[in-house]
Amino acid sequence: MGDMGVVACFLIFSLLRLSSAEISSKIGINYGTLGDNLPSPNRSVVHIQAMKAGRVKLYDANPEILQLLSGTKLQVSIMVPNNEITNIASNQTAADEWVVINVLPFYPNTMIRFLLVGNEVLSYYSDQDRQMWYDLVPAMHRIKNALKAQNINNIKVGTPLAMDIMQSSFPPSTGMFRHDLVDTVMVPLLQFLHDTKSFFFIDVYPYFPWSGNPSHISLDYALLKGNVRYMDPRNGLIYTNLLDQMLDSVIFAMTKLGFPGIRISISETGWPTAGDVDEPGANIRNAATYNRNLIQKITAKPTIGTPARPGVVIPTFIFSLYNENRKSGPGTERNWGLLRPDGTSVYGIDLTGKQPLSDYAPLPRARNNMPYRGQVWCVVARGADLMKLRPALAYACGEGNGTCDALAPGRECYEPVSVIRHASYAFSSYWARFRSQGATCYFNGLAVQTTRDPSRGSCKVPSVTL
C-alpha cells in the first residue's frame, strides 16, 4: 500500500473511532416469538428491562410490543419481513404505507433506531429468492425515502446478513464476498450504507465453524477465552478469538470493494445450550462462557474493537431472549435462549458486563464437546401428540425410495401395529435416507435423536452413522 493509501486508511480509522463515541456499547437482545409457551409481550419487556439490556431487536414490527416499549430507554430495531421486500422495491407508496403503519404510531416515544429490511435474504437460493436479492437494495432506498418524507432522520436502515455471503474468510485478510453477489448486490448495498452512514449488519456465530471442524479449531478460541493466538500471515494482525477473525474478514471484504469505512453491527450472535446428538459443544457451560466473554469484550472501557479496527464500538445483539420451541431444523435452533419460557435464567448472565467472571456460580460440566461417533436413530419424542403423528408418518412414508417398505402388512416391522413404533421407524428411515439432502430429525417437534437402538427382533430400524 502506498503512502496515500496508508494516510487514507488512518483518516478513515480515526473517523470511525470518533463516531464510536456517539454509539452505545450496551448489549442488545434478539426477541423472537416462535414459541407456543412464551411469556406475554408485557412480561417479556419487563424481563428485558430487568436484564438491563440496552437494545432490543424484533423480527417484525409487532404493534403490541412496540407500544409496550414506549417510554423505555431501550433502543429498538424493527424489521420488514422478507415476503414484503419485492412489493416495496417497486412501489414507493407501499414503502410509505409501511412506515406510516409500523413506525409513525410509535416513534419517537418508542426509540426505534434501526429499521432492517429482510432477514438473511442472501441465504436463500430459489429463483424467487434470487429475485429478492435484486430487490433488496431498491427496497432499502424506498424505506429510507419514506422515513425522510416523515422528517425521520435518526433511524438507520440496514439488512442483516449471514456469514454464508463470504467466498473466503480465512485468513481474515483474504476476506471476499461471494462472486455471485458482488456486482449485483454487495456493491449497491455498500454504497447505500456508505451514503446513509448506516451499519453493515452481520449474523456471526463462532459456534458453527467450530462445530463443523472441532478437531482443527480450538474450542477456547471459539469461546473468546483469549488464551489462543493466531497471526494472519498476510498482515501480521494477531487474533485471540474466532469472533474477531470472522468480523475482520467482512471488514477486509468491504475494503476490497472500496468501502473501508462502513461500521459493523453484530445483529445476531450467541451459543446454543443444547442440541442434537450430531451437534457437539451445544451445552450450558459453553453458552455461558461465550456470552459472558462476549459481553466483557463488547462493553469494555476503553473499547476493544477488533484487530483491524481497534477501539471501534460494535453494536451487538445476543441471540436470543428465549428458547423458541416452534423453530424448525436441528435441535440447536430451539436452544439459544438466555431465558426459559417461564422467565427464569438458563444460566447467570450480566448484560452490563460489570459482574466479574469469577463471581458467577459454577456451571454444569460439558459432556458433549467431542463429536459423537456411532449410530444415531430418529424416534418419536416423549409426549408427542398422537393425532399429529399420523400425518407425520404419512409424510415420511410418502417420500418413497423404499422408506417404509418394512412397515407393509406381513413385512418385518409391521407388527406390533402401533402408531408410535411405525412412526419411529418411518422417521428414522426418512432421516437416514435424506439427511445428506438437508433432512433433520424434527418433524414439527414430534421426533428426537437417540443413541439407543429401537430395533426389535427381525425389525432393524435404519440409522445414521456419525
Coordinates of C-alpha atoms in Angstrom, one line a residue:
M1 CA 0.0 0.0 0.0
G2 CA 1.3 3.4 -1.0
D3 CA 1.8 6.4 1.4
M4 CA -1.5 7.9 0.3
G5 CA -3.3 4.7 0.9
V6 CA -1.9 4.5 4.4
V7 CA -2.9 8.1 5.1
A8 CA -6.4 7.4 3.8
C9 CA -6.9 4.3 6.0
F10 CA -5.6 6.2 9.0
L11 CA -8.1 9.0 8.5
I12 CA -11.0 6.6 8.0
F13 CA -9.9 4.7 11.1
S14 CA -9.7 7.9 13.1
L15 CA -13.2 8.9 11.9
L16 CA -14.6 5.6 12.9
R17 CA -13.2 5.9 16.4
L18 CA -14.6 9.4 16.7
S19 CA -18.1 8.3 15.5
S20 CA -17.9 5.4 18.0
A21 CA -18.0 7.9 20.8
E22 CA -21.7 8.6 19.9
I23 CA -22.6 4.9 19.8
S24 CA -23.7 3.0 22.9
S25 CA -21.9 -0.2 23.7
K26 CA -24.8 -1.6 25.7
I27 CA -25.7 -5.1 24.8
G28 CA -28.9 -5.8 22.8
I29 CA -31.2 -8.8 22.8
N30 CA -32.9 -10.5 19.9
Y31 CA -36.6 -11.0 20.9
G32 CA -38.0 -13.8 18.7
T33 CA -41.5 -15.1 19.2
L34 CA -41.6 -18.6 17.5
G35 CA -42.8 -20.4 20.6
D36 CA -46.2 -21.6 21.9
N37 CA -45.1 -21.4 25.5
L38 CA -43.5 -17.9 25.8
P39 CA -44.4 -15.2 28.3
S40 CA -46.7 -12.4 27.2
P41 CA -45.1 -9.4 25.5
N42 CA -45.7 -7.4 28.6
R43 CA -43.8 -9.8 30.8
S44 CA -41.1 -10.1 28.1
V45 CA -40.5 -6.3 28.1
V46 CA -40.3 -6.5 31.9
H47 CA -37.7 -9.3 31.6
I48 CA -35.6 -7.3 29.0
Q49 CA -35.6 -4.3 31.3
A50 CA -34.7 -6.3 34.3
M51 CA -31.8 -7.8 32.4
K52 CA -30.5 -4.2 31.8
A53 CA -30.3 -4.7 28.0
G54 CA -29.6 -1.5 26.1
R55 CA -31.3 -2.6 22.9
V56 CA -34.0 -5.0 21.6
K57 CA -34.3 -6.3 18.1
L58 CA -37.6 -7.6 16.8
Y59 CA -38.2 -9.8 13.7
D60 CA -41.2 -7.8 12.6
A61 CA -42.9 -4.6 13.8
N62 CA -45.3 -6.1 16.3
P63 CA -47.6 -3.2 17.4
E64 CA -48.3 -4.6 20.9
I65 CA -44.6 -5.0 21.6
L66 CA -43.7 -1.6 20.1
Q67 CA -46.4 0.1 22.3
L68 CA -45.0 -1.7 25.4
L69 CA -41.5 -0.4 24.6
S70 CA -42.8 3.2 24.5
G71 CA -41.2 5.3 27.3
T72 CA -38.5 2.8 28.0
K73 CA -34.8 3.6 27.4
L74 CA -34.4 0.7 25.1
Q75 CA -33.2 1.3 21.6
V76 CA -35.4 -0.7 19.2
S77 CA -34.7 -2.5 15.9
I78 CA -37.7 -3.4 13.8
M79 CA -37.9 -5.5 10.5
V80 CA -39.6 -5.6 7.2
P81 CA -40.4 -9.3 6.6
N82 CA -38.8 -11.0 3.6
N83 CA -42.1 -11.5 1.8
E84 CA -42.8 -7.8 1.6
I85 CA -39.5 -6.8 0.1
T86 CA -40.3 -7.3 -3.6
N87 CA -43.5 -5.2 -3.4
I88 CA -41.8 -2.4 -1.6
A89 CA -38.9 -2.4 -4.0
S90 CA -41.1 -1.5 -6.9
N91 CA -43.6 0.7 -5.1
Q92 CA -42.8 3.8 -3.1
T93 CA -46.4 4.0 -2.0
A94 CA -46.0 0.6 -0.3
A95 CA -42.9 1.8 1.4
D96 CA -44.6 4.9 2.6
E97 CA -47.6 2.9 3.9
W98 CA -45.2 0.5 5.7
V99 CA -43.6 3.4 7.6
V100 CA -47.0 5.1 8.3
I101 CA -48.4 1.9 9.8
N102 CA -45.3 0.4 11.5
V103 CA -43.2 3.5 12.6
L104 CA -45.4 6.6 13.0
P105 CA -47.8 5.3 15.7
F106 CA -44.8 4.5 18.0
Y107 CA -42.0 6.9 17.1
P108 CA -40.4 8.8 18.9
N109 CA -41.8 7.6 22.2
T110 CA -40.6 4.1 21.3
M111 CA -36.9 4.7 20.5
I112 CA -36.8 3.0 17.1
R113 CA -33.2 3.3 15.9
F114 CA -32.8 0.6 13.3
L115 CA -35.1 -0.5 10.5
L116 CA -33.9 -3.7 9.0
V117 CA -35.2 -4.8 5.5
G118 CA -35.4 -8.6 5.5
N119 CA -33.5 -11.2 7.4
E120 CA -30.6 -13.1 5.9
V121 CA -32.1 -12.5 2.4
L122 CA -28.9 -13.7 0.6
S123 CA -29.0 -17.1 2.3
Y124 CA -32.0 -18.3 0.2
Y125 CA -31.4 -19.7 -3.3
S126 CA -34.7 -20.5 -5.2
D127 CA -35.4 -18.4 -8.3
Q128 CA -38.0 -16.4 -6.3
D129 CA -35.4 -15.9 -3.6
R130 CA -32.8 -14.7 -6.1
Q131 CA -35.3 -12.1 -7.4
M132 CA -35.5 -10.9 -3.8
W133 CA -31.7 -10.4 -3.8
Y134 CA -32.0 -7.9 -6.5
D135 CA -35.0 -6.2 -4.8
L136 CA -33.2 -5.8 -1.5
V137 CA -31.3 -2.6 -2.0
P138 CA -34.1 -0.9 -4.0
A139 CA -36.5 -1.7 -1.1
M140 CA -34.0 -0.2 1.3
H141 CA -33.8 3.0 -0.7
R142 CA -37.6 3.3 -0.7
I143 CA -37.9 2.7 3.0
K144 CA -35.2 5.4 3.6
N145 CA -37.1 7.8 1.3
A146 CA -40.3 7.0 3.3
L147 CA -38.6 7.9 6.5
K148 CA -37.2 11.1 5.1
A149 CA -40.7 12.1 3.9
Q150 CA -41.8 12.0 7.5
N151 CA -38.7 14.0 8.6
I152 CA -37.3 11.0 10.5
N153 CA -33.5 11.1 10.2
N154 CA -32.2 9.1 13.2
I155 CA -33.4 5.6 12.1
K156 CA -30.7 3.7 10.3
V157 CA -31.8 1.4 7.5
G158 CA -29.9 -1.8 7.0
T159 CA -30.3 -5.6 6.4
P160 CA -28.8 -8.5 8.5
L161 CA -26.8 -11.0 6.5
A162 CA -25.3 -14.3 7.4
M163 CA -21.6 -15.4 7.0
D164 CA -22.5 -17.5 4.0
I165 CA -22.2 -14.3 2.0
M166 CA -18.4 -14.9 2.2
Q167 CA -16.4 -16.6 -0.6
S168 CA -13.4 -16.5 1.6
S169 CA -12.9 -15.7 5.3
F170 CA -9.7 -17.3 6.4
P171 CA -7.2 -15.8 6.9
P172 CA -9.2 -12.7 7.6
S173 CA -7.1 -10.6 5.2
T174 CA -8.4 -12.8 2.3
G175 CA -12.0 -11.9 3.1
M176 CA -14.1 -11.7 0.0
F177 CA -17.8 -11.8 -0.7
R178 CA -19.4 -14.5 -2.9
H179 CA -18.7 -13.9 -6.6
D180 CA -22.5 -14.2 -7.4
L181 CA -23.3 -11.3 -5.1
V182 CA -20.5 -8.7 -5.6
D183 CA -21.7 -6.7 -8.6
T184 CA -25.5 -7.4 -8.3
V185 CA -26.0 -6.9 -4.5
M186 CA -22.9 -6.1 -2.4
V187 CA -21.6 -3.0 -4.2
P188 CA -25.1 -1.3 -4.3
L189 CA -25.7 -2.3 -0.7
L190 CA -22.3 -1.0 0.5
Q191 CA -22.9 2.2 -1.5
F192 CA -26.2 2.7 0.3
L193 CA -24.8 2.0 3.7
H194 CA -21.9 4.4 3.0
D195 CA -24.2 7.2 1.7
T196 CA -26.6 6.9 4.6
K197 CA -23.9 6.3 7.3
S198 CA -25.6 3.1 8.3
F199 CA -24.2 -0.2 9.6
F200 CA -23.3 -3.5 7.9
F201 CA -25.4 -5.9 10.0
I202 CA -23.9 -9.4 10.2
D203 CA -25.1 -12.5 12.0
V204 CA -21.9 -14.1 13.2
Y205 CA -21.8 -17.4 15.1
P206 CA -18.4 -18.9 16.0
Y207 CA -20.3 -22.0 17.1
F208 CA -20.9 -23.1 13.5
P209 CA -17.4 -23.0 12.1
W210 CA -16.1 -24.6 15.3
S211 CA -18.7 -27.4 15.5
G212 CA -18.1 -28.1 11.8
N213 CA -14.4 -28.6 12.4
P214 CA -13.8 -29.1 16.1
S215 CA -10.5 -31.1 15.6
H216 CA -8.9 -28.1 13.8
I217 CA -10.4 -25.1 15.6
S218 CA -9.7 -24.6 19.3
L219 CA -12.8 -24.5 21.5
D220 CA -11.2 -21.9 23.7
Y221 CA -10.6 -19.8 20.6
A222 CA -14.3 -20.1 19.7
L223 CA -15.4 -19.3 23.2
L224 CA -13.4 -16.0 23.4
K225 CA -11.2 -17.2 26.2
G226 CA -8.2 -15.2 24.9
N227 CA -5.6 -17.9 25.5
V228 CA -5.0 -18.9 21.9
R229 CA -3.2 -16.7 19.4
Y230 CA -3.3 -16.7 15.6
M231 CA -1.4 -14.4 13.3
D232 CA -2.7 -13.5 9.9
P233 CA 0.3 -14.3 7.7
R234 CA -0.6 -11.5 5.2
N235 CA -0.7 -8.6 7.5
G236 CA 0.7 -9.7 10.9
L237 CA -2.5 -8.9 12.8
I238 CA -2.9 -11.0 16.0
Y239 CA -6.2 -12.8 16.7
T240 CA -7.2 -14.3 20.1
N241 CA -10.7 -15.4 19.2
L242 CA -12.7 -16.6 16.3
L243 CA -15.3 -13.8 16.5
D244 CA -12.8 -11.1 15.7
Q245 CA -11.4 -13.3 12.9
M246 CA -14.9 -13.6 11.3
L247 CA -15.7 -9.9 11.7
D248 CA -12.4 -8.7 10.2
S249 CA -12.9 -11.0 7.2
V250 CA -16.1 -9.0 6.5
I251 CA -14.2 -5.7 7.0
F252 CA -11.5 -6.7 4.6
A253 CA -14.1 -7.9 2.0
M254 CA -15.7 -4.4 2.2
T255 CA -12.4 -2.7 1.9
K256 CA -11.5 -4.7 -1.3
L257 CA -14.7 -3.3 -2.9
G258 CA -13.7 0.3 -2.0
F259 CA -15.7 0.7 1.3
P260 CA -13.2 0.7 4.2
G261 CA -15.2 2.9 6.5
I262 CA -18.6 1.2 6.9
R263 CA -19.3 0.4 10.5
I264 CA -20.1 -3.2 11.7
S265 CA -23.1 -4.2 13.9
I266 CA -23.5 -7.8 15.1
S267 CA -27.2 -8.4 14.5
E268 CA -27.0 -11.9 16.0
T269 CA -24.5 -13.9 17.9
G270 CA -24.6 -16.5 20.7
W271 CA -24.1 -20.1 21.6
P272 CA -26.6 -22.9 21.9
T273 CA -27.3 -24.6 25.3
A274 CA -28.5 -27.9 23.8
G275 CA -28.8 -29.6 20.5
D276 CA -29.0 -33.0 18.7
V277 CA -26.5 -35.8 19.1
D278 CA -24.7 -34.7 16.0
E279 CA -24.2 -31.1 17.3
P280 CA -21.1 -31.1 19.5
G281 CA -20.5 -28.4 22.1
A282 CA -24.1 -27.3 22.4
N283 CA -24.3 -27.1 26.2
I284 CA -24.9 -24.6 29.1
R285 CA -21.3 -24.4 30.1
N286 CA -20.1 -23.3 26.6
A287 CA -23.1 -21.0 26.1
A288 CA -22.5 -19.2 29.4
T289 CA -18.8 -18.9 28.7
Y290 CA -19.2 -17.5 25.2
N291 CA -21.9 -14.9 26.1
R292 CA -20.1 -13.8 29.3
N293 CA -16.8 -13.3 27.4
L294 CA -18.7 -11.6 24.6
I295 CA -20.3 -9.1 26.9
Q296 CA -17.0 -8.4 28.6
K297 CA -15.4 -7.7 25.2
I298 CA -18.2 -5.5 23.8
T299 CA -18.8 -3.4 26.9
A300 CA -15.1 -3.0 27.9
K301 CA -13.8 0.5 28.6
P302 CA -11.8 1.6 26.7
T303 CA -13.5 0.0 23.7
I304 CA -11.6 -3.0 22.4
G305 CA -12.9 -3.4 18.8
T306 CA -11.2 -5.9 16.5
P307 CA -7.5 -6.2 15.3
A308 CA -8.4 -4.5 12.1
R309 CA -10.4 -1.8 13.9
P310 CA -9.2 -1.4 17.5
G311 CA -11.1 1.0 19.7
V312 CA -14.3 1.0 17.5
V313 CA -17.7 0.2 19.1
I314 CA -19.6 -2.7 17.7
P315 CA -23.4 -2.6 18.5
T316 CA -24.2 -6.2 19.4
F317 CA -27.4 -8.2 19.8
I318 CA -27.3 -11.6 21.5
F319 CA -29.5 -14.3 20.2
S320 CA -31.8 -14.8 21.9
L321 CA -34.2 -13.8 24.7
Y322 CA -36.0 -17.2 24.8
N323 CA -35.7 -20.8 23.7
E324 CA -38.2 -20.9 20.9
N325 CA -39.8 -24.3 20.6
R326 CA -41.6 -23.8 17.3
K327 CA -38.4 -23.2 15.3
S328 CA -37.7 -26.0 12.8
G329 CA -34.4 -27.5 11.9
P330 CA -31.7 -29.1 14.1
G331 CA -32.0 -29.2 17.9
T332 CA -29.8 -26.2 18.4
E333 CA -32.3 -24.0 16.6
R334 CA -34.6 -24.2 19.7
N335 CA -31.9 -23.7 22.3
W336 CA -30.2 -20.3 22.1
G337 CA -32.2 -18.5 24.8
L338 CA -30.9 -16.7 27.8
L339 CA -34.3 -17.3 29.5
R340 CA -36.5 -20.3 29.8
P341 CA -40.2 -19.9 28.8
D342 CA -41.1 -19.4 32.5
G343 CA -38.7 -16.3 32.5
T344 CA -36.0 -17.9 34.7
S345 CA -32.4 -17.7 33.5
V346 CA -30.8 -20.7 31.8
Y347 CA -27.6 -19.5 33.4
G348 CA -26.3 -16.4 35.2
I349 CA -25.6 -13.5 32.9
D350 CA -25.0 -9.8 33.4
L351 CA -25.6 -7.8 30.2
T352 CA -23.9 -4.7 31.6
G353 CA -20.5 -6.5 31.8
K354 CA -19.9 -5.3 35.3
Q355 CA -20.1 -8.6 37.1
P356 CA -16.6 -10.2 37.3
L357 CA -16.5 -13.7 35.7
S358 CA -15.2 -15.1 39.0
D359 CA -18.4 -14.1 40.7
Y360 CA -20.7 -16.4 38.8
A361 CA -21.9 -19.7 40.3
P362 CA -20.2 -22.9 39.0
L363 CA -21.5 -24.2 35.7
P364 CA -22.5 -27.8 34.8
R365 CA -19.8 -29.9 33.2
A366 CA -19.8 -30.0 29.4
R367 CA -20.4 -33.6 28.3
N368 CA -20.6 -33.2 24.5
N369 CA -17.6 -31.2 23.5
M370 CA -16.2 -34.1 21.5
P371 CA -18.2 -35.1 18.4
Y372 CA -20.2 -38.3 18.9
R373 CA -19.0 -41.3 17.0
G374 CA -21.5 -44.1 16.4
Q375 CA -25.1 -44.8 15.3
V376 CA -28.0 -42.4 15.8
W377 CA -31.7 -43.0 15.3
C378 CA -34.6 -40.6 14.9
V379 CA -37.6 -41.7 17.0
V380 CA -40.9 -40.3 18.3
A381 CA -40.4 -37.8 21.1
R382 CA -41.7 -38.4 24.5
G383 CA -45.2 -36.9 24.9
A384 CA -45.7 -36.5 21.2
D385 CA -49.3 -35.7 20.1
L386 CA -50.8 -39.0 18.7
M387 CA -53.2 -37.0 16.5
K388 CA -50.2 -35.2 14.8
L389 CA -48.2 -38.4 14.5
R390 CA -50.4 -40.0 11.8
P391 CA -50.0 -37.2 9.2
A392 CA -46.2 -37.0 10.0
L393 CA -46.0 -40.8 9.5
A394 CA -47.8 -40.4 6.2
Y395 CA -45.4 -37.7 5.1
A396 CA -42.3 -39.7 5.9
C397 CA -43.6 -42.7 4.1
G398 CA -45.0 -40.7 1.2
E399 CA -41.5 -39.7 0.1
G400 CA -40.9 -43.1 -1.4
N401 CA -37.5 -44.6 -2.1
G402 CA -38.5 -47.6 0.0
T403 CA -38.6 -45.5 3.2
C404 CA -41.4 -47.5 4.7
D405 CA -41.4 -50.8 2.8
A406 CA -40.7 -52.7 6.0
L407 CA -43.9 -51.4 7.5
A408 CA -46.2 -53.1 4.9
P409 CA -48.5 -55.9 6.2
G410 CA -46.6 -59.1 6.5
R411 CA -43.2 -57.4 6.5
E412 CA -40.7 -57.5 9.3
C413 CA -41.7 -54.2 11.0
Y414 CA -45.5 -54.3 10.6
E415 CA -46.2 -55.9 14.0
P416 CA -46.9 -54.8 16.6
V417 CA -49.3 -52.4 14.9
S418 CA -48.5 -49.2 16.8
V419 CA -48.5 -45.6 15.6
I420 CA -45.6 -44.8 17.8
R421 CA -43.5 -47.8 16.6
H422 CA -44.4 -47.2 13.0
A423 CA -43.7 -43.5 13.2
S424 CA -40.3 -44.1 14.9
Y425 CA -39.3 -46.5 12.1
A426 CA -40.6 -44.1 9.4
F427 CA -38.8 -41.0 11.0
S428 CA -35.5 -42.8 11.3
S429 CA -35.7 -44.4 7.8
Y430 CA -36.6 -41.0 6.3
W431 CA -33.8 -39.2 8.1
A432 CA -31.2 -41.8 7.2
R433 CA -32.2 -41.6 3.5
F434 CA -32.5 -37.9 3.2
R435 CA -30.1 -36.4 5.8
S436 CA -27.5 -35.8 3.1
Q437 CA -30.0 -33.6 1.3
G438 CA -30.7 -31.5 4.4
A439 CA -33.4 -33.5 6.2
T440 CA -33.4 -33.1 10.0
C441 CA -34.8 -35.2 12.8
Y442 CA -37.6 -32.8 13.9
F443 CA -40.9 -33.5 12.2
N444 CA -42.6 -30.4 13.7
G445 CA -41.4 -31.3 17.2
L446 CA -42.5 -34.9 17.1
A447 CA -39.1 -36.5 16.8
V448 CA -35.8 -36.6 18.7
Q449 CA -32.4 -38.2 18.1
T450 CA -31.3 -41.1 20.2
T451 CA -28.3 -43.3 20.5
R452 CA -30.4 -46.2 21.8
D453 CA -31.3 -48.7 19.1
P454 CA -35.1 -49.0 18.8
S455 CA -34.8 -52.2 16.7
R456 CA -36.7 -55.3 17.9
G457 CA -36.3 -58.8 16.7
S458 CA -36.1 -59.0 13.0
C459 CA -37.2 -55.4 12.6
K460 CA -33.9 -53.4 12.1
V461 CA -34.5 -49.7 12.2
P462 CA -32.3 -47.7 9.8
S463 CA -29.8 -45.4 11.4
V464 CA -27.3 -42.6 10.7
T465 CA -23.6 -43.3 11.4
L466 CA -21.6 -40.4 12.7

